[in-house]
Short mmCIF file of C-alpha atoms and ligand atoms in Angstrom, two decimals:
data_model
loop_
_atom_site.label_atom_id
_atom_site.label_comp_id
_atom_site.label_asym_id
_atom_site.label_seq_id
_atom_site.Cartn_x
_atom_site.Cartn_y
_atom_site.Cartn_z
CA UNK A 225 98.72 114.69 70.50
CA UNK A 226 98.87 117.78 73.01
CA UNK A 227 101.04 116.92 76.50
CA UNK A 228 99.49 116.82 79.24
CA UNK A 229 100.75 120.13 80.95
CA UNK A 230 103.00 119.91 83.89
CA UNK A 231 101.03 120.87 87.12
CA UNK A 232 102.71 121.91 90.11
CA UNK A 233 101.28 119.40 93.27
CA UNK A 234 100.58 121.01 96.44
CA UNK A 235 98.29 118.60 97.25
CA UNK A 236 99.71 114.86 97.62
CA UNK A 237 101.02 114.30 100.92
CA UNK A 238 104.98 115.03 101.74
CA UNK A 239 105.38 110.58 101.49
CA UNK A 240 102.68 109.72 98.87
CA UNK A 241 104.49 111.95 96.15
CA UNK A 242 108.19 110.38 96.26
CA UNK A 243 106.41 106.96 95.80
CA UNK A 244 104.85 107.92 93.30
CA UNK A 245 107.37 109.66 91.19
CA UNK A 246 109.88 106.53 91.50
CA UNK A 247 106.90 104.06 90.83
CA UNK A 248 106.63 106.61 87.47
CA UNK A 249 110.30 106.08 87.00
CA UNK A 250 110.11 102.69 86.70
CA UNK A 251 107.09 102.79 84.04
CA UNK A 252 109.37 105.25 82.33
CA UNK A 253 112.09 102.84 82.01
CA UNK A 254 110.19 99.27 81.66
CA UNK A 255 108.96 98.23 78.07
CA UNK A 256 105.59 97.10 79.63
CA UNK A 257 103.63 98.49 82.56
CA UNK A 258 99.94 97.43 84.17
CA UNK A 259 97.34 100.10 85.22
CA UNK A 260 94.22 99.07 87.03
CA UNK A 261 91.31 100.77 87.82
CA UNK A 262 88.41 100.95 89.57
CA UNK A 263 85.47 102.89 87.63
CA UNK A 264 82.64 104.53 90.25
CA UNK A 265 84.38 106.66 93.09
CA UNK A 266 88.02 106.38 91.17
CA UNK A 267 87.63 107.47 87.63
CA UNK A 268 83.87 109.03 87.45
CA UNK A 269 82.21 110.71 90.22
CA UNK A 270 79.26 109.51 92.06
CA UNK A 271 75.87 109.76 91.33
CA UNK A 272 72.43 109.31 91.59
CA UNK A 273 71.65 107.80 88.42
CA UNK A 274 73.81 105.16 87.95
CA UNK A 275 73.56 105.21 84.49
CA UNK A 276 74.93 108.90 84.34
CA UNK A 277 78.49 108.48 86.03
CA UNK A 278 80.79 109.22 83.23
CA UNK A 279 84.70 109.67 83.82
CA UNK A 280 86.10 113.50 85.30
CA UNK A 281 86.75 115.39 82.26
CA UNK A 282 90.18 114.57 81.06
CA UNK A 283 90.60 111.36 82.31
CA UNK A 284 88.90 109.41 78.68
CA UNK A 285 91.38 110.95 77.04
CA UNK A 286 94.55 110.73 79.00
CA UNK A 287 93.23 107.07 79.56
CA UNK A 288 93.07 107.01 75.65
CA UNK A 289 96.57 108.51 74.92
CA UNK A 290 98.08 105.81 77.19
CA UNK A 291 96.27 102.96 75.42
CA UNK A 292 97.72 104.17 72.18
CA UNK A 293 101.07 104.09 73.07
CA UNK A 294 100.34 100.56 73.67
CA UNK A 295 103.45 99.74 76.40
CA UNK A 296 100.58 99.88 79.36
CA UNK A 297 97.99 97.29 79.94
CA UNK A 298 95.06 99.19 81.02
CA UNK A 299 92.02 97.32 83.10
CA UNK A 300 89.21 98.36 84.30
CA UNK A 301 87.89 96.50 87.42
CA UNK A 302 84.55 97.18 88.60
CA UNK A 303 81.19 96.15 90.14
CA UNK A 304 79.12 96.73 87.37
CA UNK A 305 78.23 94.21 84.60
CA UNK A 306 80.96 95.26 81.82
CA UNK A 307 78.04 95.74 79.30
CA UNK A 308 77.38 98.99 81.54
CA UNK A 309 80.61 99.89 81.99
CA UNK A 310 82.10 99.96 78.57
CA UNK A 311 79.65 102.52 77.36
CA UNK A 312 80.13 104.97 80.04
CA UNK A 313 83.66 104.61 79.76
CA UNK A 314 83.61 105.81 75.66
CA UNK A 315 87.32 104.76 75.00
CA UNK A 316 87.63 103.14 71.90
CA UNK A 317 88.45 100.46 71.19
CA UNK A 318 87.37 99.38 74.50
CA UNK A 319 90.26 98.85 76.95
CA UNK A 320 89.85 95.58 79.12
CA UNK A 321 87.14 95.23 81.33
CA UNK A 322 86.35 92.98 84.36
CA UNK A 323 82.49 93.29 85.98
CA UNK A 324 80.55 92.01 88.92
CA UNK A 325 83.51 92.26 91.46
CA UNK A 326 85.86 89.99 89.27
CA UNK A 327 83.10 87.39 88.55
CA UNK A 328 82.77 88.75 84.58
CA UNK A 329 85.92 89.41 82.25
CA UNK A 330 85.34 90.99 78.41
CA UNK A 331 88.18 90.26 76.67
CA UNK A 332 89.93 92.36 74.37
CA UNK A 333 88.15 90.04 71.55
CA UNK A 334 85.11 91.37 72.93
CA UNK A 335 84.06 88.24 74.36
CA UNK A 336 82.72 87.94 77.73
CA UNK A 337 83.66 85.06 80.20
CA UNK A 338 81.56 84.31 83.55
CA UNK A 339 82.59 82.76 86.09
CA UNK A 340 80.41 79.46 86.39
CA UNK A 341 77.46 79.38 89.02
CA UNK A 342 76.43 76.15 90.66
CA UNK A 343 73.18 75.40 91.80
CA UNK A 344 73.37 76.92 95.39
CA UNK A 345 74.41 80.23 93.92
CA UNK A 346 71.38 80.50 91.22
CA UNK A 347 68.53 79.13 93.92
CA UNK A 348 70.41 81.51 97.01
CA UNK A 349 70.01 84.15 94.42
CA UNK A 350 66.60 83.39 93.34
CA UNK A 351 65.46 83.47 97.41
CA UNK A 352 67.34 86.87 97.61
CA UNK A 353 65.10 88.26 94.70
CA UNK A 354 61.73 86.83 95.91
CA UNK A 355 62.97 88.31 99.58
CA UNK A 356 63.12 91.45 98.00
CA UNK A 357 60.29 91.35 96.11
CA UNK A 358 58.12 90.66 99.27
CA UNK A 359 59.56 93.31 100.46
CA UNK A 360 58.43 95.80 98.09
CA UNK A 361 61.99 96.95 97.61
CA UNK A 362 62.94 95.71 93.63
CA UNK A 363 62.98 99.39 92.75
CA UNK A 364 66.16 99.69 94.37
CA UNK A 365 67.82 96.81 93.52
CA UNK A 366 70.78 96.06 90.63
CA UNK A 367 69.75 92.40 89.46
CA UNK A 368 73.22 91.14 87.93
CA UNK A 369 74.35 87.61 86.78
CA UNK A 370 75.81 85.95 89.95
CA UNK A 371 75.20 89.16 92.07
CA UNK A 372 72.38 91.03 93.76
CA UNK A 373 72.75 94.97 94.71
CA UNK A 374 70.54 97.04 96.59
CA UNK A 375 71.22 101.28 96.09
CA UNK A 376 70.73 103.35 98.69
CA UNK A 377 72.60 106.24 97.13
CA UNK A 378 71.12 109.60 97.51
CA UNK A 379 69.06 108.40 100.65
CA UNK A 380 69.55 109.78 103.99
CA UNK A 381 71.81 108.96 106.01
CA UNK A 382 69.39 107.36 108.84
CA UNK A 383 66.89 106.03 105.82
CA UNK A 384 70.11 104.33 104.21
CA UNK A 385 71.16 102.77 107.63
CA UNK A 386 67.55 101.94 108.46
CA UNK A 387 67.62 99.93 104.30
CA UNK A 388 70.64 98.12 105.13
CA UNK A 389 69.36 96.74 108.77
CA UNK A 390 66.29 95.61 106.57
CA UNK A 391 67.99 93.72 103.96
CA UNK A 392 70.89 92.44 105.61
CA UNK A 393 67.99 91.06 108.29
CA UNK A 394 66.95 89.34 105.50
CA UNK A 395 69.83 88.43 103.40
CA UNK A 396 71.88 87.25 106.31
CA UNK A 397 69.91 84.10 106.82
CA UNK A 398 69.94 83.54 102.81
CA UNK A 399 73.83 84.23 102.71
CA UNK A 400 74.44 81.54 105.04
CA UNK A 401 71.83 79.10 103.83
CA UNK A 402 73.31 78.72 100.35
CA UNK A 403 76.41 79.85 101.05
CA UNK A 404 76.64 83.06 99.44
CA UNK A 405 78.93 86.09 100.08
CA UNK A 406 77.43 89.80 101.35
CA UNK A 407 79.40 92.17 100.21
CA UNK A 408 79.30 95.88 101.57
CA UNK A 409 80.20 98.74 99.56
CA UNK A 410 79.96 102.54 99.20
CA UNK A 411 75.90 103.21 98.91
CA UNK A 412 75.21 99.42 99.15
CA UNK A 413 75.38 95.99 99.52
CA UNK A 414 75.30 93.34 97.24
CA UNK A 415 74.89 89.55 98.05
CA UNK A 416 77.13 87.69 95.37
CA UNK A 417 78.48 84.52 94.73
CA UNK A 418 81.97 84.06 96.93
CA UNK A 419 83.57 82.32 93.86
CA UNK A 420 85.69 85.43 92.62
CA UNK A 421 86.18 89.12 93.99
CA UNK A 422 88.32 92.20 93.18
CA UNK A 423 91.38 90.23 94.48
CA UNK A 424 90.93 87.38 92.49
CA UNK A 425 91.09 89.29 89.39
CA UNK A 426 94.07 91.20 89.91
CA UNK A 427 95.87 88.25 91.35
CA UNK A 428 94.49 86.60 87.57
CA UNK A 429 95.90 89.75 85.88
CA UNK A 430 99.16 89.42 87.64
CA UNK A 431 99.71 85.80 86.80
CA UNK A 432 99.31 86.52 83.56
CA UNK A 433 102.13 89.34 83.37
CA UNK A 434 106.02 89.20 83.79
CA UNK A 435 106.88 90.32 87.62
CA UNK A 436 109.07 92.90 86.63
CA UNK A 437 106.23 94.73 85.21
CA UNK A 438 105.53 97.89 87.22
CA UNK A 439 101.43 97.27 88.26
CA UNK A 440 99.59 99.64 90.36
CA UNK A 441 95.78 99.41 91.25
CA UNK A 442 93.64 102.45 91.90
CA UNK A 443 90.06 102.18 93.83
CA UNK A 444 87.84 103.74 96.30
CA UNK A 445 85.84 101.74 98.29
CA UNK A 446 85.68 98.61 100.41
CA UNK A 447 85.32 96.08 97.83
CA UNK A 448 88.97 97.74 96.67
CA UNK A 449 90.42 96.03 99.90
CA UNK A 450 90.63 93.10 98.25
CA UNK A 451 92.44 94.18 95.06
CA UNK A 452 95.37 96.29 97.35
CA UNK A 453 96.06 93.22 99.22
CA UNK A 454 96.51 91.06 95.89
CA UNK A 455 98.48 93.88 94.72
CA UNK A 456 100.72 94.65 97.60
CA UNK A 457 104.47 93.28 97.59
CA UNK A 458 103.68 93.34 93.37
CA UNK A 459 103.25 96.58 92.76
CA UNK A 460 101.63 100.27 94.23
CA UNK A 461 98.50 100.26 95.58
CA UNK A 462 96.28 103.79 95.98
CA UNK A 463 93.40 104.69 97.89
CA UNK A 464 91.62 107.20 95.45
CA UNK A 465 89.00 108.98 97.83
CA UNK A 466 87.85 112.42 99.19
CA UNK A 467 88.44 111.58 102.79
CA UNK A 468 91.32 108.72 103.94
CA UNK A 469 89.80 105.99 105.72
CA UNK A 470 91.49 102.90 107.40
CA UNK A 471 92.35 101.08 104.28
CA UNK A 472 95.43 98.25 102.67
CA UNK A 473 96.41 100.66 100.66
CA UNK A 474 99.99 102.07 100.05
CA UNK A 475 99.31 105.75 99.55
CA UNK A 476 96.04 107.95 99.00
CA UNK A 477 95.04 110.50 96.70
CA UNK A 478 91.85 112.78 96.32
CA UNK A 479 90.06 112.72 92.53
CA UNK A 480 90.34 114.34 90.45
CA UNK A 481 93.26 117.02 90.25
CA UNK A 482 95.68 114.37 91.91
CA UNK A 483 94.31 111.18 90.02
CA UNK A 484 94.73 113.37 86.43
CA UNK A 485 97.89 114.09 87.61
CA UNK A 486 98.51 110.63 88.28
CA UNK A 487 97.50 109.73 84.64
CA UNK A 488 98.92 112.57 82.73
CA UNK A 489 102.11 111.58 84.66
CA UNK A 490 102.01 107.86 83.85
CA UNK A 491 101.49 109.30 79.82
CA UNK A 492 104.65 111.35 80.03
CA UNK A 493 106.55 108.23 81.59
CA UNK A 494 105.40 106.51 78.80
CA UNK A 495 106.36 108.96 76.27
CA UNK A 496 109.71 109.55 77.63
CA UNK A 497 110.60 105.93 77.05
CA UNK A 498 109.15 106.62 73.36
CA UNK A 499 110.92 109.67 72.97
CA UNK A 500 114.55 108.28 74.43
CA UNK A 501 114.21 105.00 72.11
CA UNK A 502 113.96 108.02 69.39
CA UNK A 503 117.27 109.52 70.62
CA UNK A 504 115.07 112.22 71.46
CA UNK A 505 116.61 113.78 75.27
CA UNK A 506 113.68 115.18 76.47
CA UNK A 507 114.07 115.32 80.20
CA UNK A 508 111.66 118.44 80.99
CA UNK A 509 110.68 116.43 83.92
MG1 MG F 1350 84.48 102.34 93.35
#
């Protein structure tokens, strides 16, 4: 395995980069770590076709290098169903995945749990269909188990505006009638059982991990809120977008240069904690 070279960062901001050099100090030094991430808007770029976002160059195989040292739990947290997700990811095997907002989870084992839907979710979601249907708007629409997404990506920004007006008038009165949440996010909105969101899961993951272990989540977009909050006071939480925006966040960065520098620096901090339990004193750094 090549390393990653050492770039020079004129980018991060004067506070964001001493954060996030002692948060790599501490993955350096602990025998575990937990990185989670966000897939559209964090690792791969936008675009129109859904089906086409694959990960910036570099980042599959960084991703890949870390997973093979095997000291970092890598998770992937994102709105899509996981069957989407894990092919457009091509890391193999397969890290872990969560889908639908943190309502689906496939396991290592490759096994894929859901969270359970009652009756008022499956009917609410049923009436938001045939809404849309009546509408003449299924061509834009993401049908997923326990979650409904309409697309407006690539639209205007008046005609997406004037989309969202239309569904939410129509969704609103659904959301509320079977108690269903609506969920807005970046080209969007989905209406989604409230059972489980982004926060859920990485309060889940969390549980499930020693608190020592240094954690950080990485996302883009509103639906991220809810994972920073769950994350803050446990571990680093990072706003990976073009533009800052209002957000719970602890520091922001702009994909891709500074999130590949984020990952090839999280790969070094693991491999100096390989390379010092060698007796190897590599402190290039
Ligand atoms: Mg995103």
């Amino acid at each position: 395995m090549t390393h990653p070279s050492d770039r020079i960062d004129t980018e991060l901001d004067s506070r964001a980069k001493p954060q996030l050099e002692s948060f790599l100090r501490l993955v350096a030094r602990a025998p575990r770590s937990l990185l989670m991430l966000d897939f559209d808007g964090t690792l791969a770029p936008f675009r129109k076709d859904r089906k086409k976002a694959v990960p910036y160059p570099g980042v599959v195989s960084t991703l890949q290098n870390i997973l093979g040292i095997g000291k970092t739990r890598v998770v992937i947290i994102s709105g899509r169903d996981v069957r989407e997700t894990v092919p457009l990811l091509s890391i193999k095997p397969h890290p872990e995945v969560w889908g639908l907002h943190g309502l689906q989870r496939l396991k290592a084992d490759g096994s894929i749990e859901l969270w359970e839907l009652d009756d008022s979710t499956v009917e609410g979601l049923a009436a938001a269909e045939d809404w849309l249907r009546s509408q003449n708007l299924l061509h834009a629409v993401e049908l997923k188990s326990g979650s409904i997404a309409v697309h407006w990506r690539g639209l205007a920004e008046s005609e997406a505006q004037a989309m969202r007006d239309r569904v939410m008038l129509g969704w609103t009165d659904i959301a509320q009638r079977f108690g269903l949440g609506l969920m807005d996010f970046d080209g969007g909105v989905e209406i989604r059982s409230p059972k489980a969101n982004k926060g859920t899961a990485v309060r889940t993951i969390l549980s499930e991990m020693d608190p020592e272990v240094p954690s950080a989540y990485l996302g883009d977009d509103n639906t991220d809120e809810d994972a920073f909050k769950a994350i803050n006071g446990r571990g680093l939480s990072i706003l990976a977008r073009p533009e800052w925006r209002p957000t719970a966040a602890q520091i922001w960065l702009r994909p891709p240069e500074e999130l590949l520098e984020l990952l090839a620096g999280w790969l070094r901090a693991c491999r100096e904690r390989d390379d010092s339990s060698a007796g190897l004193n590599l402190s290039e750094r």
